[in-house]
XYZ file of C-alpha atoms in Angstrom:
311
model
C 6.666 31.453 -7.496
C 9.112 32.304 -10.245
C 8.756 36.059 -10.093
C 11.113 38.499 -8.448
C 14.822 38.965 -7.904
C 15.646 35.373 -7.127
C 13.622 33.643 -9.813
C 15.586 30.529 -10.865
C 14.892 31.308 -14.520
C 16.599 34.689 -14.144
C 19.575 33.587 -12.056
C 20.536 30.297 -13.690
C 22.909 30.663 -16.626
C 24.416 27.272 -17.458
C 24.085 23.548 -16.866
C 25.693 20.178 -17.574
C 23.979 16.835 -18.051
C 26.193 14.809 -15.681
C 23.881 13.041 -13.240
C 24.534 10.499 -10.514
C 23.007 7.054 -10.788
C 20.273 6.075 -8.372
C 20.882 3.362 -5.828
C 20.024 -0.185 -6.883
C 16.537 -1.154 -5.745
C 16.442 -3.527 -2.812
C 16.450 -7.150 -3.912
C 16.414 -6.080 -7.566
C 17.143 -8.907 -10.023
C 20.096 -8.879 -12.339
C 19.577 -6.890 -15.539
C 17.001 -8.555 -17.752
C 17.708 -9.326 -21.399
C 17.508 -6.159 -23.425
C 14.499 -5.715 -25.666
C 15.114 -4.680 -29.241
C 15.561 -0.880 -29.383
C 13.611 1.142 -31.895
C 15.588 0.840 -35.138
C 14.474 3.961 -36.915
C 17.980 4.917 -37.984
C 16.755 8.493 -37.880
C 18.965 11.373 -36.812
C 17.186 13.606 -34.299
C 19.755 16.370 -34.628
C 23.318 17.179 -35.595
C 25.962 19.807 -34.875
C 29.176 19.292 -36.819
C 30.459 15.776 -36.133
C 28.045 15.226 -33.232
C 24.766 13.419 -33.828
C 21.895 12.771 -31.398
C 19.662 9.732 -31.938
C 18.206 6.712 -30.170
C 20.231 3.553 -29.620
C 19.691 1.231 -32.586
C 20.766 -2.139 -31.194
C 21.923 -4.026 -28.115
C 25.556 -3.196 -28.747
C 24.894 0.528 -28.591
C 22.939 0.163 -25.339
C 25.889 -1.718 -23.842
C 28.239 1.036 -25.003
C 26.009 3.544 -23.237
C 26.224 1.401 -20.098
C 30.029 1.412 -20.353
C 29.969 5.190 -20.687
C 27.830 5.421 -17.553
C 30.245 3.141 -15.703
C 33.175 5.314 -16.726
C 31.478 8.476 -15.462
C 29.606 7.187 -12.416
C 32.054 4.621 -11.037
C 35.481 5.667 -12.271
C 35.167 9.439 -12.307
C 32.600 9.867 -9.542
C 32.116 7.934 -6.322
C 29.442 5.340 -7.003
C 30.150 1.992 -5.326
C 30.064 -0.956 -7.713
C 28.984 -4.442 -6.739
C 30.833 -7.533 -7.990
C 28.652 -7.907 -11.073
C 29.144 -4.275 -12.102
C 32.899 -4.531 -11.556
C 33.075 -7.680 -13.654
C 31.121 -6.264 -16.588
C 32.346 -2.661 -16.256
C 28.870 -1.560 -17.241
C 26.325 0.433 -15.234
C 23.234 -1.678 -15.831
C 19.983 -2.399 -14.025
C 16.700 -4.131 -14.930
C 15.188 -0.876 -16.194
C 17.689 -0.719 -19.065
C 15.938 -3.653 -20.712
C 12.807 -1.706 -21.586
C 13.927 1.942 -21.557
C 14.850 3.895 -24.664
C 18.426 5.205 -24.706
C 19.195 8.597 -26.200
C 22.766 8.873 -27.508
C 25.143 11.567 -28.662
C 27.773 10.067 -30.967
C 30.889 11.741 -32.335
C 31.596 10.757 -35.947
C 35.032 12.385 -35.720
C 36.096 10.080 -32.873
C 36.205 6.527 -34.180
C 36.805 3.499 -31.953
C 37.504 -0.055 -33.073
C 35.006 -2.671 -31.951
C 35.839 -6.303 -31.195
C 35.732 -7.098 -34.905
C 38.212 -4.347 -35.687
C 35.653 -2.114 -37.358
C 35.742 1.618 -36.737
C 32.587 2.969 -35.101
C 31.748 6.506 -33.926
C 32.211 6.960 -30.180
C 29.210 7.369 -27.879
C 29.950 10.449 -25.769
C 26.627 11.215 -24.072
C 23.447 9.437 -23.049
C 20.061 9.840 -21.363
C 17.723 7.031 -20.348
C 14.038 7.548 -21.171
C 11.033 5.589 -19.917
C 7.526 6.292 -21.204
C 4.486 5.720 -19.021
C 2.885 3.020 -21.173
C 6.146 1.046 -21.107
C 6.592 1.537 -17.360
C 3.036 0.330 -16.755
C 3.875 -2.961 -18.451
C 6.995 -3.498 -16.344
C 6.114 -2.520 -12.800
C 6.320 1.261 -12.903
C 8.911 4.045 -12.938
C 12.286 3.888 -11.229
C 11.548 7.195 -9.477
C 8.666 5.571 -7.572
C 11.213 4.018 -5.219
C 11.854 7.494 -3.751
C 8.791 9.632 -4.508
C 5.044 9.023 -4.569
C 4.704 9.825 -8.253
C 1.816 7.388 -8.727
C -0.510 9.811 -6.956
C 0.367 12.471 -9.541
C -0.123 10.043 -12.424
C -3.494 8.912 -11.048
C -4.610 12.542 -10.686
C -3.795 13.217 -14.349
C -5.235 10.285 -16.338
C -5.406 12.416 -19.482
C -1.657 13.137 -19.489
C 1.284 11.064 -20.713
C 4.295 10.905 -18.401
C 7.947 10.244 -19.206
C 10.892 9.579 -16.891
C 14.406 10.933 -17.511
C 17.460 9.448 -15.822
C 20.971 8.022 -16.047
C 22.246 11.149 -17.768
C 25.971 11.486 -18.354
C 28.503 12.905 -20.816
C 32.207 12.181 -21.240
C 34.262 14.896 -19.574
C 35.825 16.365 -22.770
C 32.311 16.781 -24.214
C 30.714 18.605 -21.295
C 30.060 21.759 -23.202
C 27.172 23.771 -24.592
C 27.135 21.917 -27.920
C 26.660 18.457 -26.403
C 24.122 19.681 -23.860
C 22.078 21.367 -26.570
C 22.055 18.223 -28.681
C 20.881 16.083 -25.759
C 18.024 18.455 -25.030
C 17.211 18.757 -28.706
C 16.860 14.985 -28.783
C 14.666 14.966 -25.679
C 12.424 17.655 -27.141
C 12.093 15.736 -30.413
C 11.215 12.601 -28.404
C 8.613 14.516 -26.357
C 6.927 15.765 -29.517
C 7.035 12.402 -31.243
C 5.379 10.576 -28.349
C 2.998 13.369 -27.306
C 4.479 13.582 -23.816
C 2.773 15.944 -21.357
C 5.001 15.634 -18.271
C 8.687 14.802 -17.737
C 9.972 13.751 -14.324
C 12.984 12.180 -12.647
C 15.409 12.442 -9.748
C 18.429 14.736 -9.432
C 21.084 14.651 -6.727
C 22.827 17.070 -4.403
C 26.181 15.982 -2.952
C 26.058 15.019 0.721
C 23.871 13.017 3.093
C 23.578 15.556 5.937
C 20.530 17.722 5.151
C 21.688 20.412 7.587
C 24.960 20.801 5.666
C 23.036 21.510 2.443
C 20.212 23.403 4.151
C 20.713 26.445 1.924
C 20.271 24.486 -1.298
C 17.257 22.539 -0.057
C 15.614 25.668 1.362
C 16.232 27.608 -1.851
C 14.446 24.919 -3.848
C 11.603 24.825 -1.332
C 11.021 28.589 -1.355
C 11.673 29.292 -5.046
C 10.856 26.195 -7.080
C 8.457 23.997 -5.113
C 5.724 22.609 -7.330
C 2.274 24.188 -7.127
C -0.328 22.044 -5.412
C -1.591 20.369 -8.584
C 1.924 19.129 -9.443
C 3.238 18.495 -5.941
C 4.573 15.053 -5.048
C 5.990 13.972 -1.682
C 8.958 11.778 -1.006
C 7.885 8.342 0.221
C 7.003 8.586 3.888
C 9.749 6.412 5.376
C 12.462 8.347 3.471
C 11.041 11.870 3.634
C 13.531 14.655 4.481
C 12.207 18.157 5.163
C 13.557 20.723 2.666
C 12.254 23.846 4.428
C 15.229 24.159 6.779
C 15.821 27.925 6.628
C 13.288 30.739 6.556
C 13.229 32.688 3.305
C 14.435 35.827 5.071
C 17.470 34.039 6.480
C 18.464 32.507 3.157
C 21.222 33.861 0.920
C 19.494 32.907 -2.305
C 22.389 33.773 -4.606
C 24.859 31.650 -2.658
C 22.387 28.774 -2.406
C 21.722 28.830 -6.143
C 25.422 28.977 -6.907
C 25.971 25.858 -4.774
C 23.316 23.796 -6.557
C 24.547 21.076 -8.941
C 24.669 22.196 -12.592
C 22.047 19.644 -13.610
C 19.534 20.936 -11.063
C 20.176 24.508 -12.196
C 19.657 23.413 -15.773
C 16.301 21.876 -14.958
C 15.256 25.077 -13.166
C 16.254 27.087 -16.196
C 13.941 24.962 -18.318
C 11.076 25.683 -15.935
C 11.079 22.597 -13.711
C 9.217 22.276 -10.414
C 10.681 20.543 -7.354
C 8.800 17.942 -5.318
C 7.951 18.055 -1.626
C 10.728 16.581 0.476
C 14.086 15.061 -0.374
C 15.505 11.544 -0.019
C 18.943 10.688 1.366
C 20.807 8.091 -0.703
C 23.649 6.931 1.527
C 24.998 4.418 -0.981
C 25.881 7.227 -3.354
C 26.479 9.941 -0.785
C 23.727 12.200 -2.147
C 20.411 13.770 -1.286
C 17.839 13.427 -4.064
C 15.119 15.842 -5.142
C 12.265 15.232 -7.549
C 12.200 17.131 -10.845
C 8.765 17.700 -12.427
C 8.525 19.340 -15.863
C 5.026 19.708 -17.334
C 5.483 20.477 -21.024
C 2.858 23.217 -20.743
C 5.021 24.962 -18.119
C 8.348 24.810 -19.964
C 10.223 28.057 -20.408
C 9.024 29.505 -23.717
C 12.595 30.537 -24.542
C 13.572 26.847 -24.473
C 10.668 25.819 -26.699
C 11.305 28.656 -29.153
C 15.045 27.953 -29.209
C 14.693 24.325 -30.278
C 11.600 24.968 -32.336
C 8.004 23.899 -31.897
C 8.793 21.076 -34.346
C 12.289 20.347 -32.895
C 13.788 21.581 -36.138
C 16.719 23.657 -34.912
C 19.381 20.974 -35.356
C 17.541 18.640 -37.698
C 19.732 17.413 -40.504
C-alpha cells in the first residue's frame, strides 16, 4: 500500500500539530471535576527553553484548556456555547480523566492570579489510555468510528487515543512539533502502548468538494483488513470518490491538512469512511497508528528509549 511513486511516506515532508476540536457529544454533561493529574514532575524532553511534560495539577490543565480555546475558537472557526464563552476554556467531560501533554516555554513567563511568574504553556495534546477509557464509558472517537470492534479483535494490545492537539501560532515550528512527538513516544514506551488512534479533520462538509483528498487517503493509506475500522453506520461517508487513475495524487496530497500529512509520514493508516461534522465545518477521518507499523525513521530519530531530547 505504501510502495511506489505516491507513497505518503515519500511525498510528505512537514506537519503541524494544530488540530480541530471534535463536536460536543449529544446531551453530554458539563465537564466533570478534574481528577488529580500524575505529579511525576519529570521532564520528558527539552530543547533550549522549551520543555515537554505532563500536566502536574488542575491549574495547568485549565491553562491547556485556555490555550485550546484561543486556537480553536478565537483563531479558527469553532462555535462556542454559552458555557465555553463564559469560561473561555475548551473543556469537555473527557478532560477530567485524560492525561494532558504540555510544551512549556521557560523563556516566556506569565503572571498568574497571585502575581507569580510561571512559564507559558504553548502546546498541548490530550491522551486517553484504554484502561482509563474503559472505566469512564469509552473513547471519544467511538462517537464517530466503530473502534470497539478493533479493540475487541485485539485483546492482547493496549490502545491509546490522541486528540485536542494545538500549538500557539508563534510556536508552530519544527522544534515544538518534535518535542510534542518526543513526549508522545516517551508516553507510549512508559505505558507499553501498542496502538494509537484518533480523529483528524479536513476543512469542508461537502465530500464532493474534497473528493481528491478523501480518494487519495482511500487509495494510498487505507488500513489493511486487520486494522480497518468503519465510520458509524448512520454517519458513514464514502471516501472512494475518484478512481485511482483519475486522481492527481500530488495535488491531493498537497491539499491535505498538515496534521494528516504528519500522521501519514509517521506511518498511520486511515479508517474506512469519513464523518461530516457540520458544527465545525469539517470532514473527519480516523487515524490508526500501530506501534509495530511506525516508520522506522521516526522510531530511530527519537530513540528506542525516547532519549533524543531527554534532559
